[in-house]
């Protein structure tokens, strides 16, 4: 039988009820939705301090970092969240997208495939996005093998520029 860590987290030490943590999550989500990423980051970082086993705040911190173009930091947050919930398809897709942004094509493809494996019925919208990204990544890998990673990154930049409003 696996041992359970009975050490109280900071939220428990401070007497924060789960409802209080849920209210903070809603506050962080509101900031995020309004584009106040700095405020959202503050809330979600506090939540991680209060309880480092909460996956959601770590996932949101990864998303914030992606929006801020801080891909390496996003990878750290997604890695921590996936350590707690390794089969979460949303986390796998988001980490795959981050890896794609970093030019880590094979690793991105592996994340997309792992997410796809978690949604055989093709019902999860994030995983359906991963199916598309997996196909694009396979093409990118072929381009990278043929012409080098720099060719792929240049093509991606052109596509990103075209998609900008």
Coordinates of N, CA, C and O in Angstrom, one line a residue:
X1 N 0.8 -1.2 0.0 CA 0.0 0.0 0.0 C 0.9 1.2 0.0 O 1.9 1.3 0.7
X2 N 0.6 2.2 -0.8 CA 1.4 3.4 -0.9 C 1.2 4.3 0.3 O 0.1 4.4 0.8
X3 N 2.3 4.9 0.7 CA 2.2 5.8 1.8 C 1.6 7.2 1.3 O 1.8 7.6 0.2
X4 N 0.7 7.8 2.2 CA 0.2 9.1 1.9 C 0.9 10.1 2.7 O 1.2 9.9 3.8
X5 N 1.2 11.2 2.0 CA 1.8 12.4 2.7 C 0.8 13.0 3.6 O -0.2 13.5 3.1
X6 N 1.0 13.0 4.9 CA 0.0 13.6 5.8 C 0.4 15.0 6.3 O -0.2 15.5 7.1
X7 N 1.5 15.5 5.7 CA 2.0 16.8 6.0 C 1.0 17.8 5.6 O 0.6 17.8 4.4
X8 N 0.5 18.7 6.4 CA -0.5 19.6 6.0 C 0.1 20.7 5.0 O 1.3 21.1 5.2
X9 N -0.7 21.0 4.0 CA -0.2 22.1 3.1 C -0.5 23.4 3.7 O -1.1 23.5 4.8
X10 N 0.0 24.5 3.1 CA -0.2 25.8 3.7 C -1.6 26.2 3.8 O -2.0 26.9 4.8
X11 N -2.5 25.8 2.9 CA -3.9 26.1 2.9 C -4.5 25.5 4.2 O -5.3 26.2 4.9
X12 N -4.1 24.3 4.5 CA -4.6 23.7 5.7 C -4.1 24.3 7.0 O -4.8 24.5 7.9
X13 N -2.8 24.7 6.9 CA -2.2 25.4 8.1 C -2.9 26.7 8.3 O -3.0 27.1 9.5
X14 N -3.3 27.4 7.3 CA -3.9 28.7 7.4 C -5.4 28.6 7.7 O -6.1 29.6 7.9
X15 N -5.9 27.4 7.6 CA -7.4 27.1 7.8 C -8.2 27.6 6.6 O -9.4 27.9 6.8
X16 N -7.6 27.6 5.4 CA -8.4 27.9 4.2 C -9.3 26.7 3.8 O -8.8 25.7 3.5
X17 N -10.6 27.0 3.7 CA -11.5 26.0 3.4 C -11.4 25.7 1.8 O -11.0 26.7 1.1
X18 N -11.8 24.6 1.4 CA -11.8 24.3 -0.1 C -12.7 25.4 -0.8 O -12.3 25.7 -1.9
X19 N -13.7 25.9 -0.2 CA -14.6 26.9 -0.9 C -13.8 28.2 -1.1 O -13.9 28.9 -2.1
X20 N -12.9 28.5 -0.2 CA -12.0 29.7 -0.3 C -11.0 29.5 -1.5 O -10.8 30.4 -2.2
X21 N -10.5 28.3 -1.6 CA -9.6 28.0 -2.7 C -10.3 28.1 -4.0 O -9.8 28.6 -5.0
X22 N -11.6 27.6 -4.0 CA -12.4 27.6 -5.2 C -12.7 29.0 -5.6 O -12.7 29.4 -6.8
X23 N -12.9 29.9 -4.6 CA -13.2 31.3 -4.9 C -12.0 32.0 -5.5 O -12.1 32.8 -6.4
X24 N -10.8 31.6 -5.0 CA -9.6 32.2 -5.6 C -9.3 31.7 -7.0 O -8.9 32.5 -7.9
X25 N -9.7 30.4 -7.3 CA -9.6 29.9 -8.6 C -10.5 30.7 -9.6 O -10.1 31.1 -10.7
X26 N -11.7 31.0 -9.1 CA -12.6 31.8 -9.9 C -12.1 33.2 -10.2 O -12.2 33.7 -11.3
X27 N -11.5 33.8 -9.1 CA -10.9 35.1 -9.3 C -9.8 35.1 -10.3 O -9.7 35.9 -11.2
X28 N -8.9 34.1 -10.2 CA -7.8 33.9 -11.1 C -8.3 33.8 -12.6 O -7.8 34.4 -13.5
X29 N -9.3 32.9 -12.7 CA -9.9 32.7 -14.0 C -10.5 34.0 -14.6 O -10.4 34.3 -15.8
X30 N -11.1 34.8 -13.7 CA -11.7 36.1 -14.2 C -10.6 37.0 -14.7 O -10.7 37.6 -15.7
X31 N -9.6 37.1 -13.9 CA -8.4 37.9 -14.3 C -7.9 37.4 -15.7 O -7.6 38.2 -16.6
X32 N -7.7 36.1 -15.8 CA -7.2 35.5 -17.0 C -8.1 35.9 -18.2 O -7.7 36.3 -19.3
X33 N -9.4 35.7 -18.0 CA -10.4 35.9 -19.1 C -10.4 37.4 -19.5 O -10.7 37.7 -20.7
X34 N -10.1 38.3 -18.6 CA -10.1 39.7 -18.9 C -8.7 40.2 -19.4 O -8.6 41.3 -19.7
X35 N -7.8 39.2 -19.5 CA -6.5 39.6 -20.1 C -5.5 40.2 -19.0 O -4.5 40.7 -19.4
X36 N -5.9 40.2 -17.8 CA -5.1 40.7 -16.7 C -4.2 39.6 -16.3 O -4.3 39.0 -15.2
X37 N -3.2 39.2 -17.1 CA -2.4 38.1 -16.9 C -1.5 38.2 -15.6 O -1.3 37.2 -14.9
X38 N -1.0 39.4 -15.4 CA -0.2 39.6 -14.2 C -1.0 39.3 -12.9 O -0.5 38.6 -12.0
X39 N -2.2 39.8 -12.8 CA -3.1 39.5 -11.7 C -3.4 38.1 -11.6 O -3.4 37.5 -10.5
X40 N -3.7 37.5 -12.7 CA -4.1 36.0 -12.8 C -2.9 35.2 -12.3 O -3.0 34.3 -11.5
X41 N -1.7 35.6 -12.7 CA -0.4 34.9 -12.3 C -0.3 35.0 -10.8 O 0.0 34.0 -10.1
X42 N -0.5 36.2 -10.2 CA -0.4 36.3 -8.8 C -1.3 35.4 -8.0 O -0.9 34.7 -7.1
X43 N -2.6 35.3 -8.5 CA -3.6 34.5 -7.8 C -3.2 33.0 -7.9 O -3.2 32.2 -6.9
X44 N -2.8 32.6 -9.1 CA -2.5 31.1 -9.3 C -1.2 30.7 -8.6 O -1.1 29.6 -8.1
X45 N -0.2 31.6 -8.6 CA 1.0 31.3 -7.9 C 0.7 31.2 -6.4 O 1.3 30.3 -5.7
X46 N -0.2 32.0 -5.8 CA -0.6 31.9 -4.4 C -1.3 30.6 -4.2 O -1.0 29.9 -3.2
X47 N -2.1 30.2 -5.1 CA -2.8 28.9 -5.0 C -1.8 27.7 -5.0 O -2.0 26.8 -4.2
X48 N -0.8 27.8 -5.8 CA 0.2 26.7 -5.8 C 1.0 26.7 -4.5 O 1.3 25.7 -3.9
X49 N 1.2 27.9 -3.9 CA 1.9 28.0 -2.6 C 1.0 27.4 -1.5 O 1.4 26.7 -0.6
X50 N -0.3 27.7 -1.6 CA -1.3 27.2 -0.6 C -1.4 25.7 -0.7 O -1.5 25.0 0.3
X51 N -1.4 25.1 -1.9 CA -1.5 23.7 -2.1 C -0.8 23.3 -3.4 O -1.4 23.3 -4.4
X52 N 0.4 22.8 -3.3 CA 1.2 22.4 -4.5 C 0.7 21.2 -5.2 O 1.2 20.9 -6.3
X53 N -0.3 20.6 -4.7 CA -0.9 19.4 -5.3 C -2.1 19.7 -6.2 O -2.7 18.8 -6.8
X54 N -2.5 21.0 -6.3 CA -3.6 21.4 -7.1 C -3.0 21.5 -8.5 O -2.1 22.3 -8.8
X55 N -3.6 20.7 -9.4 CA -3.2 20.7 -10.8 C -3.6 22.0 -11.6 O -2.9 22.6 -12.3
X56 N -4.9 22.4 -11.4 CA -5.4 23.5 -12.2 C -4.6 24.8 -12.1 O -4.3 25.3 -13.2
X57 N -4.2 25.3 -10.9 CA -3.4 26.5 -11.0 C -2.1 26.4 -11.7 O -1.7 27.3 -12.4
X58 N -1.5 25.2 -11.7 CA -0.2 25.0 -12.4 C -0.5 25.0 -13.9 O 0.3 25.5 -14.7
X59 N -1.6 24.4 -14.3 CA -2.0 24.4 -15.7 C -2.2 25.8 -16.2 O -1.8 26.2 -17.3
X60 N -2.9 26.6 -15.4 CA -3.2 28.0 -15.8 C -1.9 28.8 -15.8 O -1.8 29.7 -16.7
X61 N -1.0 28.6 -14.9 CA 0.3 29.3 -15.0 C 1.0 28.9 -16.3 O 1.6 29.8 -16.9
X62 N 0.9 27.7 -16.7 CA 1.5 27.3 -18.0 C 0.8 28.0 -19.1 O 1.5 28.5 -20.0
X63 N -0.5 28.2 -19.1 CA -1.2 28.9 -20.1 C -0.8 30.4 -20.1 O -0.6 31.0 -21.2
X64 N -0.7 30.9 -19.0 CA -0.3 32.3 -18.9 C 1.1 32.5 -19.5 O 1.3 33.5 -20.3
X65 N 2.0 31.6 -19.2 CA 3.3 31.7 -19.7 C 3.3 31.6 -21.3 O 4.1 32.3 -21.9
X66 N 2.5 30.7 -21.8 CA 2.4 30.6 -23.2 C 1.9 31.9 -23.8 O 2.5 32.3 -24.8
X67 N 0.9 32.5 -23.2 CA 0.4 33.8 -23.7 C 1.5 34.9 -23.7 O 1.5 35.8 -24.5
X68 N 2.3 34.8 -22.7 CA 3.4 35.8 -22.5 C 4.7 35.4 -23.3 O 5.7 36.1 -23.2
X69 N 4.6 34.4 -24.1 CA 5.7 33.9 -24.9 C 6.9 33.5 -24.0 O 8.0 33.6 -24.5
X70 N 6.6 32.9 -22.9 CA 7.6 32.4 -22.0 C 7.5 30.9 -22.0 O 7.1 30.2 -21.1
X71 N 8.0 30.3 -23.1 CA 7.8 28.9 -23.4 C 8.5 28.0 -22.4 O 7.9 27.0 -22.0
X72 N 9.7 28.4 -22.0 CA 10.5 27.5 -21.1 C 9.8 27.5 -19.8 O 9.7 26.4 -19.1
X73 N 9.2 28.6 -19.3 CA 8.5 28.6 -18.0 C 7.2 27.8 -18.2 O 6.8 27.1 -17.2
X74 N 6.6 28.0 -19.3 CA 5.3 27.2 -19.5 C 5.6 25.7 -19.4 O 4.9 24.9 -18.8
X75 N 6.7 25.3 -20.0 CA 7.1 23.9 -20.0 C 7.3 23.4 -18.5 O 6.9 22.3 -18.1
X76 N 7.9 24.3 -17.7 CA 8.1 23.9 -16.3 C 6.7 23.7 -15.6 O 6.5 22.7 -14.9
X77 N 5.8 24.6 -15.8 CA 4.5 24.5 -15.2 C 3.7 23.3 -15.7 O 3.1 22.6 -14.9
X78 N 3.7 23.1 -17.0 CA 3.0 21.9 -17.5 C 3.7 20.6 -17.0 O 3.0 19.6 -16.7
X79 N 5.0 20.6 -16.9 CA 5.7 19.4 -16.3 C 5.3 19.1 -14.9 O 5.0 18.0 -14.6
X80 N 5.1 20.2 -14.1 CA 4.7 20.0 -12.7 C 3.3 19.5 -12.7 O 2.9 18.6 -11.9
X81 N 2.4 20.0 -13.5 CA 1.0 19.6 -13.5 C 0.9 18.2 -14.0 O 0.1 17.4 -13.4
X82 N 1.7 17.8 -15.0 CA 1.6 16.5 -15.6 C 2.2 15.5 -14.6 O 1.8 14.3 -14.6
X83 N 3.1 15.9 -13.7 CA 3.6 15.0 -12.7 C 2.5 14.6 -11.8 O 2.5 13.5 -11.2
X84 N 1.6 15.5 -11.6 CA 0.4 15.2 -10.7 C -0.7 14.5 -11.4 O -1.5 13.7 -10.8
X85 N -0.8 14.7 -12.7 CA -1.9 14.1 -13.5 C -1.4 13.8 -14.9 O -1.6 14.5 -15.9
X86 N -0.6 12.7 -15.0 CA 0.1 12.4 -16.3 C -0.7 12.1 -17.5 O -0.2 12.2 -18.6
X87 N -2.0 11.8 -17.4 CA -2.8 11.5 -18.5 C -3.8 12.5 -18.9 O -4.7 12.3 -19.7
X88 N -3.6 13.7 -18.3 CA -4.6 14.8 -18.6 C -4.4 15.3 -20.0 O -3.4 15.8 -20.4
X89 N -5.4 15.1 -20.8 CA -5.3 15.4 -22.3 C -5.1 16.9 -22.5 O -4.3 17.3 -23.4
X90 N -5.7 17.7 -21.7 CA -5.5 19.2 -21.9 C -4.1 19.6 -21.7 O -3.5 20.4 -22.4
X91 N -3.5 19.0 -20.6 CA -2.1 19.3 -20.3 C -1.2 18.8 -21.3 O -0.2 19.5 -21.7
X92 N -1.4 17.6 -21.8 CA -0.6 17.0 -22.9 C -0.7 17.9 -24.2 O 0.4 18.1 -24.8
X93 N -1.8 18.3 -24.5 CA -2.0 19.2 -25.7 C -1.3 20.5 -25.5 O -0.5 20.9 -26.4
X94 N -1.5 21.1 -24.4 CA -0.8 22.4 -24.2 C 0.7 22.3 -24.1 O 1.4 23.1 -24.7
X95 N 1.2 21.2 -23.5 CA 2.7 21.1 -23.5 C 3.1 20.8 -24.9 O 4.2 21.2 -25.3
X96 N 2.4 20.0 -25.6 CA 2.7 19.7 -27.0 C 2.8 21.0 -27.8 O 3.7 21.2 -28.6
X97 N 1.9 21.9 -27.7 CA 1.9 23.2 -28.4 C 3.1 24.0 -28.0 O 3.7 24.6 -28.8
X98 N 3.4 24.0 -26.7 CA 4.6 24.7 -26.2 C 5.9 24.1 -26.8 O 6.7 24.8 -27.3
X99 N 5.9 22.8 -26.9 CA 7.1 22.1 -27.5 C 7.2 22.5 -29.0 O 8.2 22.7 -29.5
X100 N 6.0 22.5 -29.6 CA 6.0 22.9 -31.0 C 6.5 24.3 -31.2 O 7.3 24.6 -32.1
X101 N 6.1 25.2 -30.3 CA 6.7 26.6 -30.4 C 8.2 26.7 -30.1 O 8.8 27.6 -30.6
X102 N 8.7 25.7 -29.4 CA 10.1 25.7 -29.1 C 10.9 24.9 -30.2 O 12.1 24.8 -30.1
X103 N 10.2 24.4 -31.2 CA 10.8 23.6 -32.3 C 11.2 22.2 -31.9 O 11.9 21.5 -32.6
X104 N 10.6 21.7 -30.8 CA 10.8 20.3 -30.3 C 9.8 19.4 -30.9 O 8.8 19.0 -30.3
X105 N 9.9 19.2 -32.2 CA 8.9 18.5 -33.0 C 8.6 17.1 -32.5 O 7.4 16.7 -32.4
X106 N 9.6 16.3 -32.3 CA 9.3 14.9 -31.9 C 8.7 14.8 -30.6 O 7.7 14.0 -30.4
X107 N 9.1 15.7 -29.6 CA 8.5 15.7 -28.3 C 7.0 16.2 -28.4 O 6.2 15.7 -27.7
X108 N 6.8 17.2 -29.2 CA 5.4 17.7 -29.4 C 4.5 16.6 -30.0 O 3.4 16.4 -29.5
X109 N 5.0 15.9 -31.0 CA 4.3 14.8 -31.6 C 3.9 13.7 -30.6 O 2.8 13.2 -30.5
X110 N 4.9 13.4 -29.7 CA 4.7 12.4 -28.6 C 3.6 12.9 -27.7 O 2.7 12.1 -27.3
X111 N 3.6 14.2 -27.3 CA 2.5 14.7 -26.4 C 1.2 14.6 -27.1 O 0.2 14.2 -26.5
X112 N 1.1 15.0 -28.4 CA -0.2 15.0 -29.1 C -0.7 13.5 -29.2 O -1.9 13.3 -29.0
X113 N 0.2 12.6 -29.5 CA -0.2 11.2 -29.6 C -0.7 10.7 -28.2 O -1.7 9.9 -28.2
X114 N 0.0 11.1 -27.1 CA -0.5 10.7 -25.8 C -1.9 11.2 -25.5 O -2.7 10.5 -24.9
X115 N -2.1 12.5 -25.9 CA -3.4 13.1 -25.7 C -4.5 12.3 -26.5 O -5.6 12.1 -26.0
X116 N -4.2 12.0 -27.7 CA -5.1 11.3 -28.6 C -5.4 10.0 -28.0 O -6.6 9.5 -28.1
X117 N -4.5 9.3 -27.4 CA -4.7 8.0 -26.8 C -5.7 8.1 -25.7 O -6.4 7.1 -25.3
X118 N -5.8 9.2 -25.0 CA -6.7 9.4 -23.9 C -8.2 9.7 -24.4 O -9.0 9.9 -23.5
X119 N -8.4 9.9 -25.7 CA -9.7 10.3 -26.2 C -10.0 9.5 -27.4 O -10.2 10.1 -28.5
X120 N -10.2 8.2 -27.3 CA -10.4 7.4 -28.4 C -11.8 7.7 -29.1 O -11.9 7.5 -30.3
X121 N -12.7 8.2 -28.4 CA -14.0 8.6 -28.9 C -14.0 9.9 -29.7 O -15.0 10.3 -30.3
X122 N -12.9 10.6 -29.6 CA -12.8 11.9 -30.3 C -13.9 12.9 -29.9 O -14.4 13.6 -30.7
X123 N -14.1 13.0 -28.6 CA -15.1 13.9 -28.0 C -14.5 15.2 -27.4 O -15.2 16.2 -27.3
X124 N -13.2 15.1 -27.0 CA -12.6 16.2 -26.3 C -12.1 17.2 -27.3 O -11.2 16.9 -28.2
X125 N -12.5 18.5 -27.3 CA -12.1 19.5 -28.2 C -10.6 19.7 -28.2 O -10.0 20.0 -29.3
X126 N -10.0 19.7 -27.1 CA -8.5 19.9 -27.0 C -7.8 18.8 -27.7 O -6.8 19.0 -28.4
X127 N -8.3 17.6 -27.6 CA -7.7 16.4 -28.2 C -7.9 16.5 -29.7 O -7.1 16.1 -30.5
X128 N -9.1 16.9 -30.1 CA -9.3 17.1 -31.6 C -8.4 18.1 -32.2 O -7.9 17.9 -33.3
X129 N -8.1 19.2 -31.4 CA -7.0 20.1 -31.8 C -5.7 19.4 -31.9 O -4.9 19.6 -32.9
X130 N -5.4 18.5 -31.0 CA -4.2 17.7 -31.0 C -4.1 16.8 -32.3 O -3.0 16.6 -32.8
X131 N -5.2 16.3 -32.7 CA -5.2 15.5 -33.9 C -4.7 16.3 -35.1 O -3.9 15.9 -35.9
X132 N -5.2 17.5 -35.2 CA -4.8 18.4 -36.3 C -3.3 18.8 -36.1 O -2.5 18.7 -37.1
X133 N -2.9 19.1 -34.9 CA -1.5 19.5 -34.6 C -0.6 18.3 -34.9 O 0.5 18.5 -35.3
X134 N -1.1 17.1 -34.6 CA -0.2 16.0 -34.8 C 0.1 15.8 -36.3 O 1.2 15.5 -36.7
X135 N -1.0 16.0 -37.1 CA -0.8 15.9 -38.6 C 0.2 17.0 -39.1 O 1.1 16.8 -39.9
X136 N 0.0 18.2 -38.5 CA 0.9 19.3 -38.9 C 2.3 19.1 -38.5 O 3.3 19.3 -39.2
X137 N 2.4 18.5 -37.3 CA 3.8 18.2 -36.7 C 4.4 17.1 -37.5 O 5.7 17.2 -37.8
X138 N 3.7 16.1 -38.0 CA 4.3 15.1 -38.9 C 4.8 15.7 -40.1 O 5.9 15.4 -40.6
X139 N 4.1 16.7 -40.7 CA 4.6 17.4 -41.9 C 5.8 18.2 -41.6 O 6.7 18.3 -42.4
X140 N 5.8 18.9 -40.4 CA 6.9 19.7 -40.0 C 8.1 18.8 -39.8 O 9.2 19.2 -40.1
X141 N 7.9 17.6 -39.2 CA 9.1 16.7 -39.0 C 9.7 16.3 -40.3 O 10.9 16.3 -40.5
X142 N 8.8 16.1 -41.3 CA 9.3 15.7 -42.6 C 10.1 16.9 -43.2 O 11.2 16.7 -43.8
X143 N 9.6 18.1 -43.1 CA 10.2 19.3 -43.6 C 11.6 19.5 -42.9 O 12.6 19.8 -43.5
X144 N 11.5 19.3 -41.6 CA 12.8 19.5 -40.8 C 13.8 18.5 -41.2 O 15.0 18.9 -41.3
X145 N 13.4 17.3 -41.4 CA 14.4 16.3 -41.8 C 14.9 16.6 -43.2 O 16.1 16.3 -43.5
X146 N 14.1 17.1 -44.0 CA 14.5 17.4 -45.4 C 15.3 18.7 -45.5 O 16.3 18.7 -46.2
X147 N 14.9 19.7 -44.8 CA 15.5 21.0 -45.0 C 16.1 21.6 -43.7 O 16.6 22.7 -43.7
X148 N 15.9 21.0 -42.6 CA 16.4 21.5 -41.3 C 15.3 22.1 -40.5 O 14.3 22.6 -41.0
X149 N 15.6 22.2 -39.2 CA 14.6 22.8 -38.3 C 14.4 24.3 -38.6 O 13.3 24.8 -38.4
X150 N 15.4 24.9 -39.0 CA 15.3 26.4 -39.3 C 14.2 26.6 -40.4 O 13.5 27.6 -40.4
X151 N 14.1 25.7 -41.4 CA 13.1 25.8 -42.4 C 11.7 25.7 -41.8 O 10.8 26.5 -42.2
X152 N 11.6 24.8 -40.9 CA 10.3 24.6 -40.3 C 9.9 25.9 -39.5 O 8.8 26.4 -39.5
X153 N 10.9 26.4 -38.7 CA 10.6 27.6 -37.9 C 10.3 28.8 -38.7 O 9.4 29.6 -38.4
X154 N 11.0 28.9 -39.8 CA 10.7 30.1 -40.8 C 9.3 29.9 -41.3 O 8.5 30.9 -41.4
X155 N 8.9 28.7 -41.7 CA 7.5 28.5 -42.2 C 6.5 28.7 -41.1 O 5.4 29.3 -41.4
X156 N 6.8 28.3 -39.9 CA 5.8 28.6 -38.8 C 5.7 30.1 -38.5 O 4.6 30.6 -38.3
X157 N 6.8 30.8 -38.6 CA 6.7 32.3 -38.4 C 5.8 32.9 -39.5 O 5.0 33.8 -39.2
X158 N 6.0 32.5 -40.7 CA 5.2 33.0 -41.8 C 3.7 32.7 -41.6 O 2.8 33.6 -41.7
X159 N 3.4 31.5 -41.1 CA 2.0 31.1 -40.8 C 1.5 32.0 -39.7 O 0.4 32.5 -39.7
X160 N 2.3 32.1 -38.6 CA 1.8 32.9 -37.4 C 1.6 34.4 -37.9 O 0.6 35.0 -37.4
X161 N 2.5 34.9 -38.7 CA 2.3 36.3 -39.2 C 1.0 36.4 -40.0 O 0.3 37.4 -39.8
X162 N 0.7 35.4 -40.8 CA -0.6 35.5 -41.6 C -1.8 35.4 -40.7 O -2.9 35.9 -41.0
X163 N -1.7 34.7 -39.6 CA -2.9 34.5 -38.7 C -3.1 35.6 -37.7 O -4.2 35.7 -37.1
X164 N -2.1 36.5 -37.6 CA -2.3 37.7 -36.8 C -3.4 38.6 -37.3 O -3.4 38.8 -38.5
X165 N -4.2 39.1 -36.4 CA -5.3 40.0 -36.9 C -4.7 41.4 -37.4 O -3.7 41.8 -37.2

